[in-house]
Amino acid sequence: MSESKLAGRFFDAAIELLGRVRDEESLNVAAAGSLIADTVEAGGRLFAFGAGHSSLAAQDVVYRAGGFALMNLLAVPGVVGVDVMPATLGSALERVDGLAGAVLDSSPARPGDVLVIISLSGRNALPVEMAMNARALGLKVIGVTSVAYAEETRSRHVSGTFLRDHCDIVLDSKISVGDAELTHDGIEAPFAPASTVVTSALMQAVMAAAAEVLVGRGVEPPLLRSGNVDGGHEWNGRVMSEYADRIFFRH
């Protein structure tokens, strides 16, 4: 069987995008890592939010081997992906005014905490209001989005603004409007989205930067180990116990 040319083209496109965000977003990644490190050292809490497929990158840094135990998922029922029927309901909920405020008001987030908001387009009401409300509550906001949407599309929020307009730090994923890297003769729609690959890489890079800052200050990063290596469960139990008041995905 011969190699797939389209598969190779996708890898090339993803690698090119990863190279761009590595080179062009390095200062913003470092700034986001420093902000997270400052928050950890000061006793604050970390939250990540994403709607639809953007939630995948948020989930990727919550309760996982090699990740910060303090990163919590700020969950909004019905918008984390295909967990509702019909799946289109999740997209509709992203456009509901007032939902973000209700979620934040009932969350454990408090002034001085950090909220990472991941939204590819950054144009829907939910991520925009999430950022606006979070900053009003005294949280620091890191936005992970594609700036191209703010330049080439119209906001769906009544303010006419985008996620990027309400963040302390913005990380640009460089994803083109439409989130599809490939076209091909005989296939009418563009295909092969790369936003999950790139956004997840950005998130992991930020957490690596945070770990680097913390260890440089003599602070052990609150990392989890794999439960599938010897001693992993014991290690994680110690970390969970030490930071129990800042971890909200446990009983």
PDB file of N, CA and C in Angstrom, residues 184-250:
ATOM      1  N   HIS A 184      -8.849  19.439  -1.859  1.00  0.00           N
ATOM      2  CA  HIS A 184      -8.431  18.422  -2.821  1.00  0.00           C
ATOM      3  C   HIS A 184      -9.466  18.326  -3.927  1.00  0.00           C
ATOM      4  N   ASP A 185      -9.013  18.098  -5.112  1.00  0.00           N
ATOM      5  CA  ASP A 185      -9.922  17.934  -6.251  1.00  0.00           C
ATOM      6  C   ASP A 185     -10.908  16.801  -5.977  1.00  0.00           C
ATOM      7  N   GLY A 186     -12.180  17.082  -6.205  1.00  0.00           N
ATOM      8  CA  GLY A 186     -13.216  16.084  -6.000  1.00  0.00           C
ATOM      9  C   GLY A 186     -13.824  16.111  -4.613  1.00  0.00           C
ATOM     10  N   ILE A 187     -13.232  16.905  -3.719  1.00  0.00           N
ATOM     11  CA  ILE A 187     -13.778  17.061  -2.371  1.00  0.00           C
ATOM     12  C   ILE A 187     -14.228  18.505  -2.229  1.00  0.00           C
ATOM     13  N   GLU A 188     -15.531  18.718  -2.084  1.00  0.00           N
ATOM     14  CA  GLU A 188     -16.074  20.070  -2.146  1.00  0.00           C
ATOM     15  C   GLU A 188     -15.716  20.920  -0.933  1.00  0.00           C
ATOM     16  N   ALA A 189     -15.697  20.348   0.253  1.00  0.00           N
ATOM     17  CA  ALA A 189     -15.437  21.125   1.466  1.00  0.00           C
ATOM     18  C   ALA A 189     -13.972  20.999   1.874  1.00  0.00           C
ATOM     19  N   PRO A 190     -13.392  22.066   2.423  1.00  0.00           N
ATOM     20  CA  PRO A 190     -12.046  21.942   3.006  1.00  0.00           C
ATOM     21  C   PRO A 190     -12.103  21.030   4.213  1.00  0.00           C
ATOM     22  N   PHE A 191     -10.981  20.412   4.586  1.00  0.00           N
ATOM     23  CA  PHE A 191     -10.993  19.410   5.647  1.00  0.00           C
ATOM     24  C   PHE A 191      -9.643  19.365   6.367  1.00  0.00           C
ATOM     25  N   ALA A 192      -9.544  18.494   7.354  1.00  0.00           N
ATOM     26  CA  ALA A 192      -8.345  18.284   8.172  1.00  0.00           C
ATOM     27  C   ALA A 192      -8.033  19.479   9.073  1.00  0.00           C
ATOM     28  N   PRO A 193      -8.831  19.695  10.130  1.00  0.00           N
ATOM     29  CA  PRO A 193      -8.571  20.784  11.069  1.00  0.00           C
ATOM     30  C   PRO A 193      -7.328  20.513  11.918  1.00  0.00           C
ATOM     31  N   ALA A 194      -6.599  21.586  12.242  1.00  0.00           N
ATOM     32  CA  ALA A 194      -5.378  21.457  13.039  1.00  0.00           C
ATOM     33  C   ALA A 194      -5.446  22.236  14.346  1.00  0.00           C
ATOM     34  N   SER A 195      -6.600  22.813  14.652  1.00  0.00           N
ATOM     35  CA  SER A 195      -6.679  23.670  15.833  1.00  0.00           C
ATOM     36  C   SER A 195      -6.418  22.899  17.126  1.00  0.00           C
ATOM     37  N   THR A 196      -6.873  21.655  17.213  1.00  0.00           N
ATOM     38  CA  THR A 196      -6.668  20.894  18.437  1.00  0.00           C
ATOM     39  C   THR A 196      -5.190  20.598  18.661  1.00  0.00           C
ATOM     40  N   VAL A 197      -4.496  20.222  17.592  1.00  0.00           N
ATOM     41  CA  VAL A 197      -3.056  19.947  17.690  1.00  0.00           C
ATOM     42  C   VAL A 197      -2.307  21.183  18.170  1.00  0.00           C
ATOM     43  N   VAL A 198      -2.574  22.306  17.528  1.00  0.00           N
ATOM     44  CA  VAL A 198      -1.827  23.530  17.825  1.00  0.00           C
ATOM     45  C   VAL A 198      -2.192  24.089  19.196  1.00  0.00           C
ATOM     46  N   THR A 199      -3.486  24.130  19.501  1.00  0.00           N
ATOM     47  CA  THR A 199      -3.908  24.712  20.768  1.00  0.00           C
ATOM     48  C   THR A 199      -3.443  23.864  21.947  1.00  0.00           C
ATOM     49  N   SER A 200      -3.503  22.560  21.818  1.00  0.00           N
ATOM     50  CA  SER A 200      -3.003  21.693  22.886  1.00  0.00           C
ATOM     51  C   SER A 200      -1.508  21.886  23.081  1.00  0.00           C
ATOM     52  N   ALA A 201      -0.774  22.050  21.984  1.00  0.00           N
ATOM     53  CA  ALA A 201       0.662  22.301  22.091  1.00  0.00           C
ATOM     54  C   ALA A 201       0.932  23.625  22.784  1.00  0.00           C
ATOM     55  N   LEU A 202       0.155  24.644  22.467  1.00  0.00           N
ATOM     56  CA  LEU A 202       0.305  25.931  23.145  1.00  0.00           C
ATOM     57  C   LEU A 202       0.065  25.787  24.651  1.00  0.00           C
ATOM     58  N   MET A 203      -0.957  25.056  25.021  1.00  0.00           N
ATOM     59  CA  MET A 203      -1.261  24.880  26.434  1.00  0.00           C
ATOM     60  C   MET A 203      -0.129  24.151  27.155  1.00  0.00           C
ATOM     61  N   GLN A 204       0.391  23.106  26.553  1.00  0.00           N
ATOM     62  CA  GLN A 204       1.473  22.367  27.192  1.00  0.00           C
ATOM     63  C   GLN A 204       2.749  23.202  27.262  1.00  0.00           C
ATOM     64  N   ALA A 205       2.972  24.037  26.260  1.00  0.00           N
ATOM     65  CA  ALA A 205       4.140  24.920  26.278  1.00  0.00           C
ATOM     66  C   ALA A 205       4.036  25.926  27.413  1.00  0.00           C
ATOM     67  N   VAL A 206       2.839  26.453  27.636  1.00  0.00           N
ATOM     68  CA  VAL A 206       2.625  27.401  28.730  1.00  0.00           C
ATOM     69  C   VAL A 206       2.892  26.726  30.075  1.00  0.00           C
ATOM     70  N   MET A 207       2.410  25.504  30.242  1.00  0.00           N
ATOM     71  CA  MET A 207       2.618  24.815  31.504  1.00  0.00           C
ATOM     72  C   MET A 207       4.092  24.482  31.707  1.00  0.00           C
ATOM     73  N   ALA A 208       4.795  24.172  30.621  1.00  0.00           N
ATOM     74  CA  ALA A 208       6.234  23.925  30.725  1.00  0.00           C
ATOM     75  C   ALA A 208       6.958  25.203  31.132  1.00  0.00           C
ATOM     76  N   ALA A 209       6.534  26.327  30.555  1.00  0.00           N
ATOM     77  CA  ALA A 209       7.135  27.609  30.924  1.00  0.00           C
ATOM     78  C   ALA A 209       6.885  27.927  32.395  1.00  0.00           C
ATOM     79  N   ALA A 210       5.691  27.609  32.878  1.00  0.00           N
ATOM     80  CA  ALA A 210       5.368  27.839  34.284  1.00  0.00           C
ATOM     81  C   ALA A 210       6.245  26.984  35.194  1.00  0.00           C
ATOM     82  N   ALA A 211       6.453  25.728  34.824  1.00  0.00           N
ATOM     83  CA  ALA A 211       7.305  24.844  35.610  1.00  0.00           C
ATOM     84  C   ALA A 211       8.731  25.378  35.662  1.00  0.00           C
ATOM     85  N   GLU A 212       9.196  25.904  34.536  1.00  0.00           N
ATOM     86  CA  GLU A 212      10.551  26.456  34.474  1.00  0.00           C
ATOM     87  C   GLU A 212      10.707  27.650  35.413  1.00  0.00           C
ATOM     88  N   VAL A 213       9.711  28.520  35.437  1.00  0.00           N
ATOM     89  CA  VAL A 213       9.764  29.688  36.325  1.00  0.00           C
ATOM     90  C   VAL A 213       9.758  29.244  37.782  1.00  0.00           C
ATOM     91  N   LEU A 214       8.889  28.320  38.120  1.00  0.00           N
ATOM     92  CA  LEU A 214       8.774  27.876  39.509  1.00  0.00           C
ATOM     93  C   LEU A 214      10.072  27.239  40.002  1.00  0.00           C
ATOM     94  N   VAL A 215      10.634  26.333  39.229  1.00  0.00           N
ATOM     95  CA  VAL A 215      11.854  25.666  39.686  1.00  0.00           C
ATOM     96  C   VAL A 215      13.000  26.670  39.785  1.00  0.00           C
ATOM     97  N   GLY A 216      12.977  27.703  38.916  1.00  0.00           N
ATOM     98  CA  GLY A 216      13.992  28.749  39.006  1.00  0.00           C
ATOM     99  C   GLY A 216      13.899  29.551  40.286  1.00  0.00           C
ATOM    100  N   ARG A 217      12.723  29.550  40.899  1.00  0.00           N
ATOM    101  CA  ARG A 217      12.506  30.249  42.164  1.00  0.00           C
ATOM    102  C   ARG A 217      12.650  29.322  43.366  1.00  0.00           C
ATOM    103  N   GLY A 218      12.995  28.079  43.099  1.00  0.00           N
ATOM    104  CA  GLY A 218      13.139  27.124  44.190  1.00  0.00           C
ATOM    105  C   GLY A 218      11.835  26.519  44.650  1.00  0.00           C
ATOM    106  N   VAL A 219      10.806  26.597  43.807  1.00  0.00           N
ATOM    107  CA  VAL A 219       9.488  26.048  44.143  1.00  0.00           C
ATOM    108  C   VAL A 219       9.239  24.794  43.306  1.00  0.00           C
ATOM    109  N   GLU A 220       8.889  23.692  43.954  1.00  0.00           N
ATOM    110  CA  GLU A 220       8.601  22.465  43.217  1.00  0.00           C
ATOM    111  C   GLU A 220       7.258  22.593  42.509  1.00  0.00           C
ATOM    112  N   PRO A 221       7.217  22.467  41.196  1.00  0.00           N
ATOM    113  CA  PRO A 221       5.933  22.536  40.488  1.00  0.00           C
ATOM    114  C   PRO A 221       5.004  21.419  40.957  1.00  0.00           C
ATOM    115  N   PRO A 222       3.721  21.706  41.152  1.00  0.00           N
ATOM    116  CA  PRO A 222       2.769  20.695  41.652  1.00  0.00           C
ATOM    117  C   PRO A 222       2.324  19.752  40.545  1.00  0.00           C
ATOM    118  N   LEU A 223       3.234  18.871  40.143  1.00  0.00           N
ATOM    119  CA  LEU A 223       2.990  17.998  39.003  1.00  0.00           C
ATOM    120  C   LEU A 223       2.451  16.640  39.422  1.00  0.00           C
ATOM    121  N   LEU A 224       1.627  16.077  38.548  1.00  0.00           N
ATOM    122  CA  LEU A 224       1.130  14.715  38.731  1.00  0.00           C
ATOM    123  C   LEU A 224       1.987  13.741  37.920  1.00  0.00           C
ATOM    124  N   ARG A 225       2.098  12.535  38.422  1.00  0.00           N
ATOM    125  CA  ARG A 225       2.803  11.472  37.700  1.00  0.00           C
ATOM    126  C   ARG A 225       1.783  10.490  37.118  1.00  0.00           C
ATOM    127  N   SER A 226       2.250   9.684  36.187  1.00  0.00           N
ATOM    128  CA  SER A 226       1.391   8.650  35.622  1.00  0.00           C
ATOM    129  C   SER A 226       1.090   7.595  36.677  1.00  0.00           C
ATOM    130  N   GLY A 227      -0.171   7.196  36.745  1.00  0.00           N
ATOM    131  CA  GLY A 227      -0.557   6.116  37.637  1.00  0.00           C
ATOM    132  C   GLY A 227      -0.102   4.761  37.138  1.00  0.00           C
ATOM    133  N   ASN A 228       0.463   4.723  35.932  1.00  0.00           N
ATOM    134  CA  ASN A 228       0.909   3.462  35.340  1.00  0.00           C
ATOM    135  C   ASN A 228       2.409   3.244  35.489  1.00  0.00           C
ATOM    136  N   VAL A 229       3.070   4.054  36.317  1.00  0.00           N
ATOM    137  CA  VAL A 229       4.470   3.818  36.659  1.00  0.00           C
ATOM    138  C   VAL A 229       4.547   3.542  38.157  1.00  0.00           C
ATOM    139  N   ASP A 230       5.523   2.774  38.558  1.00  0.00           N
ATOM    140  CA  ASP A 230       5.671   2.416  39.968  1.00  0.00           C
ATOM    141  C   ASP A 230       5.817   3.676  40.821  1.00  0.00           C
ATOM    142  N   GLY A 231       5.036   3.760  41.867  1.00  0.00           N
ATOM    143  CA  GLY A 231       5.094   4.898  42.772  1.00  0.00           C
ATOM    144  C   GLY A 231       4.232   6.066  42.353  1.00  0.00           C
ATOM    145  N   GLY A 232       3.590   5.960  41.200  1.00  0.00           N
ATOM    146  CA  GLY A 232       2.797   7.069  40.683  1.00  0.00           C
ATOM    147  C   GLY A 232       1.614   7.412  41.570  1.00  0.00           C
ATOM    148  N   HIS A 233       0.900   6.397  42.014  1.00  0.00           N
ATOM    149  CA  HIS A 233      -0.281   6.653  42.855  1.00  0.00           C
ATOM    150  C   HIS A 233       0.114   7.288  44.186  1.00  0.00           C
ATOM    151  N   GLU A 234       1.214   6.837  44.753  1.00  0.00           N
ATOM    152  CA  GLU A 234       1.675   7.397  46.019  1.00  0.00           C
ATOM    153  C   GLU A 234       2.083   8.858  45.839  1.00  0.00           C
ATOM    154  N   TRP A 235       2.784   9.134  44.776  1.00  0.00           N
ATOM    155  CA  TRP A 235       3.187  10.514  44.472  1.00  0.00           C
ATOM    156  C   TRP A 235       1.960  11.411  44.329  1.00  0.00           C
ATOM    157  N   ASN A 236       1.010  10.960  43.529  1.00  0.00           N
ATOM    158  CA  ASN A 236      -0.186  11.763  43.283  1.00  0.00           C
ATOM    159  C   ASN A 236      -1.004  11.968  44.549  1.00  0.00           C
ATOM    160  N   GLY A 237      -1.046  10.956  45.397  1.00  0.00           N
ATOM    161  CA  GLY A 237      -1.766  11.101  46.657  1.00  0.00           C
ATOM    162  C   GLY A 237      -1.163  12.191  47.521  1.00  0.00           C
ATOM    163  N   ARG A 238       0.164  12.263  47.538  1.00  0.00           N
ATOM    164  CA  ARG A 238       0.834  13.305  48.308  1.00  0.00           C
ATOM    165  C   ARG A 238       0.527  14.682  47.752  1.00  0.00           C
ATOM    166  N   VAL A 239       0.604  14.820  46.426  1.00  0.00           N
ATOM    167  CA  VAL A 239       0.335  16.115  45.785  1.00  0.00           C
ATOM    168  C   VAL A 239      -1.108  16.536  46.005  1.00  0.00           C
ATOM    169  N   MET A 240      -2.032  15.589  45.842  1.00  0.00           N
ATOM    170  CA  MET A 240      -3.451  15.883  46.033  1.00  0.00           C
ATOM    171  C   MET A 240      -3.743  16.330  47.454  1.00  0.00           C
ATOM    172  N   SER A 241      -3.076  15.696  48.398  1.00  0.00           N
ATOM    173  CA  SER A 241      -3.284  16.053  49.801  1.00  0.00           C
ATOM    174  C   SER A 241      -2.696  17.426  50.109  1.00  0.00           C
ATOM    175  N   GLU A 242      -1.506  17.702  49.586  1.00  0.00           N
ATOM    176  CA  GLU A 242      -0.834  18.969  49.863  1.00  0.00           C
ATOM    177  C   GLU A 242      -1.611  20.153  49.308  1.00  0.00           C
ATOM    178  N   TYR A 243      -2.242  19.983  48.157  1.00  0.00           N
ATOM    179  CA  TYR A 243      -2.931  21.092  47.490  1.00  0.00           C
ATOM    180  C   TYR A 243      -4.444  20.898  47.457  1.00  0.00           C
ATOM    181  N   ALA A 244      -4.966  20.160  48.412  1.00  0.00           N
ATOM    182  CA  ALA A 244      -6.376  19.777  48.379  1.00  0.00           C
ATOM    183  C   ALA A 244      -7.328  20.964  48.285  1.00  0.00           C
ATOM    184  N   ASP A 245      -6.974  22.083  48.904  1.00  0.00           N
ATOM    185  CA  ASP A 245      -7.884  23.241  48.914  1.00  0.00           C
ATOM    186  C   ASP A 245      -7.876  24.009  47.605  1.00  0.00           C
ATOM    187  N   ARG A 246      -7.058  23.587  46.657  1.00  0.00           N
ATOM    188  CA  ARG A 246      -6.972  24.284  45.366  1.00  0.00           C
ATOM    189  C   ARG A 246      -7.280  23.353  44.197  1.00  0.00           C
ATOM    190  N   ILE A 247      -7.764  22.161  44.506  1.00  0.00           N
ATOM    191  CA  ILE A 247      -8.103  21.168  43.484  1.00  0.00           C
ATOM    192  C   ILE A 247      -9.587  20.868  43.600  1.00  0.00           C
ATOM    193  N   PHE A 248     -10.326  21.023  42.511  1.00  0.00           N
ATOM    194  CA  PHE A 248     -11.790  20.914  42.574  1.00  0.00           C
ATOM    195  C   PHE A 248     -12.358  19.789  41.739  1.00  0.00           C
ATOM    196  N   PHE A 249     -11.477  18.918  41.214  1.00  0.00           N
ATOM    197  CA  PHE A 249     -11.980  17.768  40.467  1.00  0.00           C
ATOM    198  C   PHE A 249     -11.889  16.498  41.312  1.00  0.00           C
ATOM    199  N   ARG A 250     -11.727  16.671  42.620  1.00  0.00           N
ATOM    200  CA  ARG A 250     -11.661  15.549  43.550  1.00  0.00           C
ATOM    201  C   ARG A 250     -12.709  15.747  44.639  1.00  0.00           C
TER     202      ARG A 250
END
